[in-house]
Amino acid sequence: MATIPSISGVSLSKLKRNHVHLDQNTHLNNLKTPKIHAITRSMKSWSLSVEDGAVTKPKLDLEDPNWKKKYEDEFEKRFSLPHLRDIFDIKPKPTTFSHKNGNISARGIHVFDEYSDGYVNDDDRALLKVIKYSSPTSAGAECIDPNCTWVEQWVHRAGPRKQIYFDPTEVKAGIVTCGGLCPGLNDVIRQIVFTLEIYGVKKIVGIQFGYRGFFDVSLSEIQLSRHVVQNINLNGGSLLGVSRGGASTSEIVDSIQARGINMLFVLGGNGTHAGANAIHNECRKRKMKVAVVGVPKTIDNDILLMDKTFGFDTAVEEAQRAINSAYIEAHSAYHGIGLVKLMGRSSGFIAMHASLSSGQIDVCLIPEVPFKVEGPSGVLRHLQHLIQIKGNAVVCVAEGAGQDLLQKSNATDASGNIVLGDIGVHLQQQIKKYFKSIDVPADVKYIDPTYMIRACRANASDAILCTVLGQNAVHGAFAGFSGITVGVCNTHYVYFPIPEVIASPRQVDPNSRMWHRCLTSTGQPDFI
């Protein structure tokens, strides 16, 4: 995702300390993804300066003996979760969520123990980063100061709490799915409904076709229950439908207020989460007791701070089919070249992981790593070399790769994303043209499985992830949090304030061990 999709009436106007502050009166349409412009390192301070004035981390005075404590305090402040108590003077009540009836002893006697009730304490935390790097030159090192000082960064653990801030009999919960399709949407919807009913919620509705469903009078609510969603996980897509773009924040909140919704679960990517945060802020401004909780949905795996997002594992697995087909075509033809284009607007995680897992890729091209097509060190010359030594080749390219090689377009889609040039078709044409120019026959087969992959049913790994994310989204709402999203971080399920995960897309680190592993697997040179 090269830009954060827009919702009219929402703006990322001020970003500081990695926060996104949303102004309801301006727009997201012209928002540019923050790009790291320079890294300044000195004994006094390390700071990131970012183009377009988008994100600026505060400078640290490393000569201050208390700099580490100040950094930890600043981090704690940034990652504190917005809560209904911030606005309302409300008292919690005992939870209605029970997942067991006590432990059973060897004698078959139920033993109730306050230390084994399975609930999460509000003070529980998980570490955001778990590796202590000894040097900034270590592979993948993320250091705060030149000495790579270890600084603990704790984030809130997800899960059911002993006390809740909503009466389930008074809850009307809404679920909305936005953006494009992604494997696992139905799984998340299903688990949200199941968990709400376990809490005792009777009124659960689905909003049709993304944010559009809030203002399009022709789209009615879908009444949801366990009976309705029982088997929807057996199919891909979304029971509720999806769409990009939407109405103004004010219109959406007007609709929420009119419908009597006081829990809203929003499934989507960066732009959808920007909209969810704007809705959260507007509800606070109007002093509406509404919990807005996001569930990150992006097949590209490009959400900050999270191990992975749902749909990614399925995408990598399904991409193997396309890669294997390209491999068979290439090996079955004289001088065969298989070319596969996979998803990844600004992040090459799918292409990298699919290439690494298949073991059949000779060249992997991703947006984060520039490359040349022509010239002595270009992709075409390497393909010629592969044809000479092994008689065939297989290339995997992410959709956002090599955009600097294509004609620029000012066109945008409904979400405000720049319409990308087709790097797959471009490479196909360039390969054919090159081999014709050197009078060497080449049989190029091009495969684009994008929409087949997006429409797949979630695989087992993603289905489990969706199950836990959906359940924890409901737990977070009943715990009184709003303006948060749920994710998995270092194998633990946690809650993040939404602004912290939408500051910019997560990208492949070209200096990471995983990218180096991919290069080792493909054997490709640097195309520069």
Short mmCIF file of C-alpha atoms in Angstrom, two decimals:
data_model
loop_
_atom_site.label_atom_id
_atom_site.label_comp_id
_atom_site.label_asym_id
_atom_site.label_seq_id
_atom_site.Cartn_x
_atom_site.Cartn_y
_atom_site.Cartn_z
CA MET A 1 0.00 0.00 0.00
CA ALA A 2 1.84 3.04 -1.22
CA THR A 3 -0.50 5.56 0.31
CA ILE A 4 -3.02 5.45 3.10
CA PRO A 5 -6.44 5.26 1.45
CA SER A 6 -8.78 8.16 2.02
CA ILE A 7 -12.09 8.68 3.66
CA SER A 8 -13.48 12.10 2.92
CA GLY A 9 -13.44 14.21 6.03
CA VAL A 10 -10.46 12.44 7.59
CA SER A 11 -6.94 13.82 7.62
CA LEU A 12 -3.57 12.75 8.90
CA SER A 13 -2.64 16.37 9.51
CA LYS A 14 -0.12 16.13 12.30
CA LEU A 15 2.19 13.26 12.98
CA LYS A 16 4.65 13.49 15.83
CA ARG A 17 6.22 10.98 18.16
CA ASN A 18 4.95 8.43 15.60
CA HIS A 19 1.38 9.54 16.40
CA VAL A 20 -1.25 10.21 13.77
CA HIS A 21 -3.56 13.04 14.82
CA LEU A 22 -6.74 13.12 12.75
CA ASP A 23 -8.44 16.36 11.87
CA GLN A 24 -12.07 15.79 10.96
CA ASN A 25 -12.28 18.87 8.73
CA THR A 26 -9.63 18.03 6.13
CA HIS A 27 -8.85 15.17 3.79
CA LEU A 28 -6.62 12.13 3.39
CA ASN A 29 -6.69 12.21 -0.41
CA ASN A 30 -3.34 13.89 -0.91
CA LEU A 31 -1.57 12.11 1.91
CA LYS A 32 1.87 10.78 1.01
CA THR A 33 3.51 7.85 2.69
CA PRO A 34 6.27 9.10 5.00
CA LYS A 35 9.71 8.34 3.62
CA ILE A 36 12.82 8.22 5.71
CA HIS A 37 14.97 11.03 4.33
CA ALA A 38 18.01 10.78 6.54
CA ILE A 39 19.31 9.25 9.70
CA THR A 40 21.43 11.54 11.82
CA ARG A 41 23.61 9.86 14.41
CA SER A 42 25.71 11.60 17.01
CA MET A 43 26.63 11.06 20.61
CA LYS A 44 24.15 13.74 21.58
CA SER A 45 21.13 12.63 19.57
CA TRP A 46 19.73 10.19 17.09
CA SER A 47 16.71 11.35 15.16
CA LEU A 48 14.73 10.42 12.08
CA SER A 49 13.92 13.24 9.72
CA VAL A 50 11.12 12.37 7.31
CA GLU A 51 10.07 13.95 4.05
CA ASP A 52 6.78 15.86 3.88
CA GLY A 53 7.01 16.62 7.60
CA ALA A 54 5.14 13.42 8.31
CA VAL A 55 6.83 11.63 11.19
CA THR A 56 9.52 12.98 13.48
CA LYS A 57 10.77 11.14 16.51
CA PRO A 58 11.83 13.40 19.35
CA LYS A 59 15.53 14.00 19.64
CA LEU A 60 17.23 12.38 22.56
CA ASP A 61 19.87 14.14 24.58
CA LEU A 62 22.11 11.18 25.21
CA GLU A 63 24.28 13.24 27.54
CA ASP A 64 21.33 13.43 29.90
CA PRO A 65 21.87 10.60 32.44
CA ASN A 66 18.09 10.08 32.56
CA TRP A 67 17.58 9.79 28.80
CA LYS A 68 16.69 6.11 28.97
CA LYS A 69 14.00 6.67 31.63
CA LYS A 70 12.60 9.56 29.64
CA TYR A 71 12.50 7.42 26.51
CA GLU A 72 10.66 4.63 28.35
CA ASP A 73 8.17 7.13 29.80
CA GLU A 74 7.57 8.62 26.36
CA PHE A 75 7.01 5.17 24.89
CA GLU A 76 4.58 4.26 27.67
CA LYS A 77 2.65 7.47 27.00
CA ARG A 78 2.48 6.84 23.26
CA PHE A 79 1.32 3.25 23.65
CA SER A 80 -1.22 3.80 26.42
CA LEU A 81 -4.65 2.67 25.24
CA PRO A 82 -7.56 5.12 24.96
CA HIS A 83 -10.29 4.08 27.40
CA LEU A 84 -13.91 5.05 28.01
CA ARG A 85 -12.86 6.16 31.51
CA ASP A 86 -10.93 8.99 29.86
CA ILE A 87 -14.27 10.59 28.98
CA PHE A 88 -16.89 9.02 31.22
CA ASP A 89 -17.16 8.49 34.95
CA ILE A 90 -18.18 4.84 34.71
CA LYS A 91 -17.82 1.91 37.05
CA PRO A 92 -16.84 -1.55 35.80
CA LYS A 93 -18.89 -4.64 36.50
CA PRO A 94 -17.95 -8.32 36.72
CA THR A 95 -17.49 -9.90 33.32
CA THR A 96 -20.18 -12.07 31.79
CA PHE A 97 -17.54 -13.94 29.80
CA SER A 98 -16.65 -17.32 31.25
CA HIS A 99 -14.50 -19.84 29.47
CA LYS A 100 -14.28 -22.56 32.11
CA ASN A 101 -15.93 -23.77 35.27
CA GLY A 102 -12.82 -24.15 37.33
CA ASN A 103 -10.05 -26.72 37.46
CA ILE A 104 -10.83 -30.36 38.05
CA SER A 105 -8.62 -32.06 40.57
CA ALA A 106 -7.43 -35.66 40.36
CA ARG A 107 -10.43 -36.59 42.51
CA GLY A 108 -12.85 -34.96 40.08
CA ILE A 109 -13.54 -31.99 42.37
CA HIS A 110 -13.88 -28.51 40.82
CA VAL A 111 -11.27 -26.19 42.28
CA PHE A 112 -11.72 -22.44 41.77
CA ASP A 113 -8.43 -20.61 42.06
CA GLU A 114 -7.98 -16.87 41.57
CA TYR A 115 -4.58 -17.59 40.05
CA SER A 116 -5.93 -19.82 37.30
CA ASP A 117 -9.09 -18.11 36.12
CA GLY A 118 -7.72 -17.38 32.64
CA TYR A 119 -8.32 -13.63 32.64
CA VAL A 120 -5.80 -11.00 31.59
CA ASN A 121 -4.81 -8.28 34.03
CA ASP A 122 -4.82 -4.69 32.77
CA ASP A 123 -1.20 -4.41 33.90
CA ASP A 124 -0.07 -7.36 31.77
CA ARG A 125 2.43 -6.40 29.08
CA ALA A 126 4.38 -8.01 26.24
CA LEU A 127 7.73 -6.86 24.89
CA LEU A 128 7.57 -5.10 21.55
CA LYS A 129 11.19 -5.96 20.78
CA VAL A 130 12.94 -9.01 22.21
CA ILE A 131 16.43 -8.92 20.70
CA LYS A 132 19.27 -7.03 22.35
CA TYR A 133 21.63 -6.05 19.56
CA SER A 134 25.26 -5.61 20.49
CA SER A 135 26.04 -3.24 17.65
CA PRO A 136 24.24 -1.08 15.05
CA THR A 137 26.06 -3.19 12.45
CA SER A 138 24.27 -6.38 13.56
CA ALA A 139 21.90 -7.79 10.94
CA GLY A 140 18.53 -6.06 11.25
CA ALA A 141 19.66 -3.95 14.20
CA GLU A 142 17.19 -1.36 15.49
CA CYS A 143 19.11 0.80 17.92
CA ILE A 144 18.02 3.84 19.87
CA ASP A 145 21.51 5.11 20.55
CA PRO A 146 24.94 4.42 18.99
CA ASN A 147 25.72 1.94 21.77
CA CYS A 148 22.57 -0.08 21.06
CA THR A 149 21.44 0.32 24.66
CA TRP A 150 18.74 -2.17 25.63
CA VAL A 151 15.50 -0.32 26.35
CA GLU A 152 12.39 -2.22 27.36
CA GLN A 153 9.33 -1.38 25.29
CA TRP A 154 6.14 -2.85 26.73
CA VAL A 155 2.76 -3.05 24.98
CA HIS A 156 -0.63 -4.08 26.36
CA ARG A 157 -1.52 -7.75 26.35
CA ALA A 158 -4.83 -8.69 24.73
CA GLY A 159 -7.47 -10.95 26.22
CA PRO A 160 -10.59 -11.09 28.43
CA ARG A 161 -10.67 -8.99 31.59
CA LYS A 162 -12.41 -9.76 34.87
CA GLN A 163 -14.30 -6.48 34.68
CA ILE A 164 -16.19 -4.97 31.75
CA TYR A 165 -17.59 -1.54 30.94
CA PHE A 166 -20.68 -2.47 28.93
CA ASP A 167 -23.89 -4.21 29.89
CA PRO A 168 -24.23 -6.91 27.21
CA THR A 169 -28.02 -6.55 27.22
CA GLU A 170 -27.59 -2.90 26.17
CA VAL A 171 -24.96 -3.49 23.49
CA LYS A 172 -25.64 -3.16 19.80
CA ALA A 173 -22.51 -4.23 17.97
CA GLY A 174 -21.69 -3.42 14.36
CA ILE A 175 -19.15 -5.14 12.10
CA VAL A 176 -17.80 -3.62 8.87
CA THR A 177 -15.24 -4.91 6.34
CA CYS A 178 -13.46 -2.36 4.15
CA GLY A 179 -10.89 -2.23 1.36
CA GLY A 180 -10.19 -5.22 -0.86
CA LEU A 181 -10.86 -8.89 -0.28
CA CYS A 182 -8.51 -10.91 1.88
CA PRO A 183 -8.56 -14.56 3.01
CA GLY A 184 -9.96 -14.79 6.54
CA LEU A 185 -12.52 -11.99 6.58
CA ASN A 186 -15.37 -14.41 7.18
CA ASP A 187 -13.39 -16.17 9.89
CA VAL A 188 -12.97 -12.92 11.82
CA ILE A 189 -16.64 -11.96 11.39
CA ARG A 190 -17.66 -15.40 12.64
CA GLN A 191 -15.51 -15.23 15.77
CA ILE A 192 -16.61 -11.70 16.64
CA VAL A 193 -20.23 -12.85 16.54
CA PHE A 194 -19.52 -16.00 18.54
CA THR A 195 -17.66 -14.09 21.24
CA LEU A 196 -20.25 -11.33 21.49
CA GLU A 197 -22.95 -13.94 22.05
CA ILE A 198 -20.89 -15.63 24.77
CA TYR A 199 -20.79 -12.27 26.55
CA GLY A 200 -24.58 -12.14 26.20
CA VAL A 201 -25.00 -9.66 23.34
CA LYS A 202 -28.22 -10.16 21.39
CA LYS A 203 -28.06 -7.27 18.91
CA ILE A 204 -25.31 -7.78 16.33
CA VAL A 205 -25.45 -6.25 12.85
CA GLY A 206 -23.25 -6.25 9.78
CA ILE A 207 -22.74 -3.05 7.80
CA GLN A 208 -22.73 -3.82 4.09
CA PHE A 209 -19.96 -2.86 1.66
CA GLY A 210 -17.56 -1.05 3.92
CA TYR A 211 -18.08 2.49 5.13
CA ARG A 212 -20.54 2.94 2.25
CA GLY A 213 -23.07 0.96 4.26
CA PHE A 214 -23.31 3.76 6.82
CA PHE A 215 -24.67 6.34 4.40
CA ASP A 216 -26.16 4.48 1.41
CA VAL A 217 -29.87 4.19 2.26
CA SER A 218 -30.26 1.26 -0.14
CA LEU A 219 -27.97 -0.87 2.03
CA SER A 220 -29.70 -2.27 5.09
CA GLU A 221 -28.10 -3.83 8.15
CA ILE A 222 -27.60 -7.59 8.16
CA GLN A 223 -28.75 -9.22 11.39
CA LEU A 224 -26.01 -11.54 12.60
CA SER A 225 -26.08 -14.49 14.95
CA ARG A 226 -24.26 -17.78 15.46
CA HIS A 227 -26.80 -19.44 13.19
CA VAL A 228 -26.14 -16.94 10.37
CA VAL A 229 -22.33 -17.05 10.51
CA GLN A 230 -21.85 -20.70 11.52
CA ASN A 231 -20.35 -21.87 8.22
CA ILE A 232 -19.25 -18.67 6.48
CA ASN A 233 -15.60 -19.53 7.16
CA LEU A 234 -15.89 -22.30 4.57
CA ASN A 235 -15.89 -19.67 1.84
CA GLY A 236 -13.59 -16.83 0.84
CA GLY A 237 -14.65 -13.21 0.49
CA SER A 238 -16.76 -11.33 3.00
CA LEU A 239 -20.34 -12.06 4.02
CA LEU A 240 -20.78 -8.29 4.41
CA GLY A 241 -19.12 -7.24 1.17
CA VAL A 242 -16.29 -4.74 0.81
CA SER A 243 -15.71 -1.38 -0.85
CA ARG A 244 -13.13 1.38 -0.88
CA GLY A 245 -13.58 5.03 0.05
CA GLY A 246 -16.52 6.25 2.06
CA ALA A 247 -18.38 9.20 3.51
CA SER A 248 -17.26 11.94 5.85
CA THR A 249 -16.46 11.00 9.41
CA SER A 250 -19.35 13.15 10.63
CA GLU A 251 -21.83 11.29 8.40
CA ILE A 252 -20.59 7.93 9.59
CA VAL A 253 -20.85 8.91 13.25
CA ASP A 254 -24.32 10.35 12.61
CA SER A 255 -25.30 6.93 11.26
CA ILE A 256 -23.72 5.11 14.21
CA GLN A 257 -25.64 7.36 16.59
CA ALA A 258 -28.93 6.91 14.74
CA ARG A 259 -28.53 3.13 14.66
CA GLY A 260 -27.71 2.95 18.37
CA ILE A 261 -24.43 1.14 17.76
CA ASN A 262 -22.10 1.30 20.77
CA MET A 263 -19.48 -1.26 19.68
CA LEU A 264 -17.97 -1.04 16.20
CA PHE A 265 -15.53 -3.60 14.84
CA VAL A 266 -13.67 -2.43 11.75
CA LEU A 267 -11.76 -4.90 9.55
CA GLY A 268 -9.34 -3.28 7.15
CA GLY A 269 -5.89 -1.94 6.35
CA ASN A 270 -4.11 1.36 6.89
CA GLY A 271 -6.76 3.59 5.36
CA THR A 272 -9.61 1.75 7.04
CA HIS A 273 -7.83 2.11 10.38
CA ALA A 274 -7.30 5.82 9.76
CA GLY A 275 -11.05 6.04 9.29
CA ALA A 276 -11.69 3.97 12.42
CA ASN A 277 -9.47 6.29 14.45
CA ALA A 278 -11.29 9.32 13.06
CA ILE A 279 -14.62 7.73 14.03
CA HIS A 280 -13.23 7.05 17.52
CA ASN A 281 -12.13 10.69 17.86
CA GLU A 282 -15.47 12.03 16.64
CA CYS A 283 -17.36 9.79 19.07
CA ARG A 284 -15.19 11.16 21.90
CA LYS A 285 -15.80 14.69 20.71
CA ARG A 286 -19.56 14.08 20.91
CA LYS A 287 -19.17 12.20 24.21
CA MET A 288 -20.70 9.05 22.79
CA LYS A 289 -20.03 5.84 24.70
CA VAL A 290 -18.84 3.86 21.69
CA ALA A 291 -15.93 1.42 21.54
CA VAL A 292 -14.22 1.38 18.14
CA VAL A 293 -11.87 -1.57 17.65
CA GLY A 294 -9.89 -2.45 14.53
CA VAL A 295 -8.75 -5.81 13.21
CA PRO A 296 -5.83 -5.34 10.77
CA LYS A 297 -6.60 -6.85 7.38
CA THR A 298 -3.95 -6.64 4.70
CA ILE A 299 -2.78 -9.45 2.51
CA ASP A 300 0.49 -7.55 1.97
CA ASN A 301 1.47 -7.92 5.65
CA ASP A 302 2.35 -4.23 5.71
CA ILE A 303 1.00 -3.14 9.11
CA LEU A 304 3.61 -1.76 11.50
CA LEU A 305 4.69 -3.53 14.71
CA MET A 306 2.91 -6.83 14.00
CA ASP A 307 4.42 -10.24 13.30
CA LYS A 308 1.91 -10.76 10.51
CA THR A 309 -1.63 -9.94 9.50
CA PHE A 310 -4.33 -12.43 8.60
CA GLY A 311 -4.48 -13.53 4.98
CA PHE A 312 -0.72 -13.36 4.51
CA ASP A 313 0.02 -17.04 5.15
CA THR A 314 -2.78 -18.05 2.80
CA ALA A 315 -1.47 -15.68 0.12
CA VAL A 316 2.02 -17.15 0.36
CA GLU A 317 0.65 -20.69 0.23
CA GLU A 318 -1.63 -20.01 -2.74
CA ALA A 319 1.19 -18.20 -4.55
CA GLN A 320 3.00 -21.54 -4.64
CA ARG A 321 0.45 -22.79 -7.16
CA ALA A 322 1.22 -19.94 -9.54
CA ILE A 323 4.97 -20.30 -9.04
CA ASN A 324 4.82 -24.04 -9.60
CA SER A 325 2.83 -23.51 -12.81
CA ALA A 326 5.41 -20.97 -14.00
CA TYR A 327 8.19 -23.43 -13.13
CA ILE A 328 6.55 -26.26 -15.08
CA GLU A 329 5.91 -23.99 -18.07
CA ALA A 330 9.52 -22.77 -18.02
CA HIS A 331 11.01 -26.26 -17.70
CA SER A 332 8.72 -27.70 -20.36
CA ALA A 333 9.64 -25.13 -23.00
CA TYR A 334 12.80 -24.49 -24.97
CA HIS A 335 14.41 -21.50 -23.26
CA GLY A 336 11.34 -21.12 -21.08
CA ILE A 337 10.95 -18.15 -18.74
CA GLY A 338 8.14 -18.16 -16.17
CA LEU A 339 7.09 -14.77 -14.79
CA VAL A 340 4.76 -14.45 -11.78
CA LYS A 341 3.41 -11.17 -10.41
CA LEU A 342 2.23 -11.21 -6.78
CA MET A 343 0.57 -8.66 -4.49
CA GLY A 344 2.62 -6.02 -2.69
CA ARG A 345 2.07 -2.35 -3.46
CA SER A 346 4.85 -1.00 -1.25
CA SER A 347 5.92 -4.10 0.67
CA GLY A 348 7.45 -7.22 -0.84
CA PHE A 349 6.68 -9.69 1.93
CA ILE A 350 4.51 -12.00 -0.20
CA ALA A 351 7.00 -12.13 -3.07
CA MET A 352 9.92 -12.67 -0.69
CA HIS A 353 8.27 -15.41 1.38
CA ALA A 354 6.73 -17.12 -1.65
CA SER A 355 10.12 -17.16 -3.40
CA LEU A 356 11.88 -18.45 -0.31
CA SER A 357 9.33 -21.18 0.36
CA SER A 358 9.02 -22.40 -3.25
CA GLY A 359 12.70 -22.98 -3.92
CA GLN A 360 11.91 -22.53 -7.64
CA ILE A 361 12.57 -18.81 -8.07
CA ASP A 362 15.70 -17.51 -9.80
CA VAL A 363 14.89 -13.80 -9.51
CA CYS A 364 12.77 -12.05 -6.85
CA LEU A 365 12.00 -8.35 -7.32
CA ILE A 366 10.37 -6.26 -4.56
CA PRO A 367 9.50 -2.56 -4.12
CA GLU A 368 12.03 -1.99 -1.35
CA VAL A 369 15.04 -2.93 -3.49
CA PRO A 370 15.73 -0.88 -6.64
CA PHE A 371 16.85 -2.78 -9.71
CA LYS A 372 17.89 -2.22 -13.31
CA VAL A 373 16.30 -4.14 -16.15
CA GLU A 374 18.83 -3.28 -18.83
CA GLY A 375 22.61 -2.97 -18.82
CA PRO A 376 25.44 -5.32 -17.90
CA SER A 377 24.17 -5.77 -14.33
CA GLY A 378 20.46 -5.73 -15.19
CA VAL A 379 17.78 -8.38 -14.89
CA LEU A 380 17.75 -9.12 -18.62
CA ARG A 381 21.45 -9.92 -18.77
CA HIS A 382 21.06 -12.24 -15.77
CA LEU A 383 18.16 -14.04 -17.46
CA GLN A 384 20.35 -14.50 -20.53
CA HIS A 385 22.99 -16.04 -18.27
CA LEU A 386 20.41 -18.39 -16.71
CA ILE A 387 19.18 -19.50 -20.13
CA GLN A 388 22.78 -20.23 -21.15
CA ILE A 389 23.66 -22.29 -18.06
CA LYS A 390 20.37 -24.05 -17.22
CA GLY A 391 18.04 -23.44 -20.14
CA ASN A 392 15.19 -21.81 -18.20
CA ALA A 393 14.36 -19.30 -15.47
CA VAL A 394 11.52 -18.31 -13.10
CA VAL A 395 10.96 -14.71 -11.99
CA CYS A 396 8.73 -13.47 -9.15
CA VAL A 397 7.91 -9.77 -8.98
CA ALA A 398 5.78 -7.79 -6.50
CA GLU A 399 3.21 -5.48 -8.08
CA GLY A 400 4.82 -2.35 -6.62
CA ALA A 401 8.34 -3.20 -7.73
CA GLY A 402 10.11 -1.13 -10.39
CA GLN A 403 7.54 1.64 -10.56
CA ASP A 404 10.36 4.08 -11.35
CA LEU A 405 10.78 2.22 -14.64
CA LEU A 406 7.18 2.81 -15.71
CA GLN A 407 5.25 5.81 -16.92
CA LYS A 408 3.88 7.80 -13.99
CA SER A 409 0.16 8.08 -13.45
CA ASN A 410 -1.74 10.62 -11.41
CA ALA A 411 -4.82 8.42 -11.36
CA THR A 412 -6.04 7.12 -8.01
CA ASP A 413 -8.51 4.45 -6.99
CA ALA A 414 -11.50 4.97 -4.69
CA SER A 415 -9.24 4.69 -1.64
CA GLY A 416 -6.84 7.36 -2.85
CA ASN A 417 -4.12 4.87 -3.81
CA ILE A 418 -2.03 5.78 -6.84
CA VAL A 419 -2.88 3.42 -9.68
CA LEU A 420 0.31 1.46 -10.29
CA GLY A 421 1.83 0.67 -13.65
CA ASP A 422 1.80 -3.03 -14.51
CA ILE A 423 5.36 -4.13 -13.84
CA GLY A 424 4.47 -7.69 -14.81
CA VAL A 425 3.39 -6.83 -18.35
CA HIS A 426 6.33 -4.43 -18.66
CA LEU A 427 8.84 -7.13 -17.75
CA GLN A 428 7.16 -9.63 -20.05
CA GLN A 429 7.48 -7.23 -22.98
CA GLN A 430 11.05 -6.25 -22.12
CA ILE A 431 12.15 -9.90 -21.83
CA LYS A 432 10.65 -10.79 -25.21
CA LYS A 433 12.14 -7.71 -26.83
CA TYR A 434 15.60 -8.35 -25.38
CA PHE A 435 15.89 -11.98 -26.40
CA LYS A 436 14.64 -11.13 -29.87
CA SER A 437 17.31 -8.43 -30.14
CA ILE A 438 20.09 -10.91 -29.35
CA ASP A 439 18.54 -13.52 -31.65
CA VAL A 440 17.99 -16.05 -28.87
CA PRO A 441 14.57 -17.74 -28.73
CA ALA A 442 12.72 -17.37 -25.42
CA ASP A 443 9.29 -18.66 -24.48
CA VAL A 444 7.86 -16.28 -21.83
CA LYS A 445 4.82 -17.30 -19.80
CA TYR A 446 3.25 -14.61 -17.59
CA ILE A 447 0.95 -15.46 -14.66
CA ASP A 448 -0.98 -12.95 -12.49
CA PRO A 449 -2.94 -14.84 -9.79
CA THR A 450 -3.86 -11.75 -7.74
CA TYR A 451 -7.65 -12.07 -7.65
CA MET A 452 -7.56 -15.85 -7.33
CA ILE A 453 -5.42 -15.51 -4.20
CA ARG A 454 -7.49 -12.73 -2.62
CA ALA A 455 -10.70 -14.74 -2.97
CA CYS A 456 -9.33 -17.89 -1.32
CA ARG A 457 -10.61 -19.40 1.88
CA ALA A 458 -8.16 -18.94 4.78
CA ASN A 459 -5.77 -21.81 5.38
CA ALA A 460 -5.39 -23.44 8.79
CA SER A 461 -2.72 -21.03 10.03
CA ASP A 462 -4.72 -17.94 9.08
CA ALA A 463 -7.96 -19.45 10.39
CA ILE A 464 -6.39 -19.79 13.84
CA LEU A 465 -5.01 -16.25 13.69
CA CYS A 466 -8.43 -14.91 12.64
CA THR A 467 -10.09 -16.78 15.48
CA VAL A 468 -7.87 -15.23 18.12
CA LEU A 469 -7.95 -11.73 16.58
CA GLY A 470 -11.74 -11.76 16.39
CA GLN A 471 -12.12 -12.94 19.98
CA ASN A 472 -9.59 -10.42 21.32
CA ALA A 473 -11.27 -7.58 19.44
CA VAL A 474 -14.45 -8.27 21.44
CA HIS A 475 -12.51 -8.60 24.70
CA GLY A 476 -10.91 -5.21 24.03
CA ALA A 477 -14.25 -3.52 23.42
CA PHE A 478 -15.80 -4.95 26.61
CA ALA A 479 -12.69 -3.93 28.53
CA GLY A 480 -13.58 -0.34 27.64
CA PHE A 481 -10.83 0.36 25.12
CA SER A 482 -11.52 2.34 21.95
CA GLY A 483 -9.35 3.61 19.13
CA ILE A 484 -7.28 0.43 19.34
CA THR A 485 -6.40 -2.46 17.09
CA VAL A 486 -5.45 -6.04 17.89
CA GLY A 487 -2.42 -7.88 16.58
CA VAL A 488 0.24 -10.47 17.25
CA CYS A 489 3.63 -9.22 18.38
CA ASN A 490 6.51 -11.60 19.12
CA THR A 491 3.97 -14.45 19.18
CA HIS A 492 1.81 -12.68 21.82
CA TYR A 493 -1.57 -11.10 21.15
CA VAL A 494 -1.58 -7.42 22.06
CA TYR A 495 -3.50 -4.17 21.70
CA PHE A 496 -2.02 -1.10 19.97
CA PRO A 497 -3.33 2.46 19.77
CA ILE A 498 -4.37 2.81 16.11
CA PRO A 499 -2.10 5.82 15.35
CA GLU A 500 0.98 3.75 16.13
CA VAL A 501 0.29 1.19 13.39
CA ILE A 502 -0.74 3.53 10.55
CA ALA A 503 2.11 6.05 10.59
CA SER A 504 3.58 4.35 7.48
CA PRO A 505 3.49 0.96 5.78
CA ARG A 506 5.69 -1.79 7.16
CA GLN A 507 8.31 -2.79 4.60
CA VAL A 508 10.93 -5.45 3.97
CA ASP A 509 14.31 -4.41 5.37
CA PRO A 510 16.86 -4.96 2.56
CA ASN A 511 19.49 -5.50 5.28
CA SER A 512 17.42 -8.10 7.10
CA ARG A 513 18.39 -11.71 7.48
CA MET A 514 15.16 -12.79 5.75
CA TRP A 515 15.94 -10.86 2.56
CA HIS A 516 19.49 -12.19 2.63
CA ARG A 517 18.05 -15.70 2.96
CA CYS A 518 15.92 -15.03 -0.11
CA LEU A 519 18.96 -13.84 -2.08
CA THR A 520 20.88 -16.93 -1.01
CA SER A 521 18.00 -19.13 -2.18
CA THR A 522 17.61 -17.47 -5.59
CA GLY A 523 21.32 -16.85 -6.17
CA GLN A 524 20.51 -13.55 -7.86
CA PRO A 525 23.04 -10.69 -8.00
CA ASP A 526 22.41 -7.04 -7.15
CA PHE A 527 20.72 -5.56 -10.20
CA ILE A 528 22.36 -2.13 -9.88
#
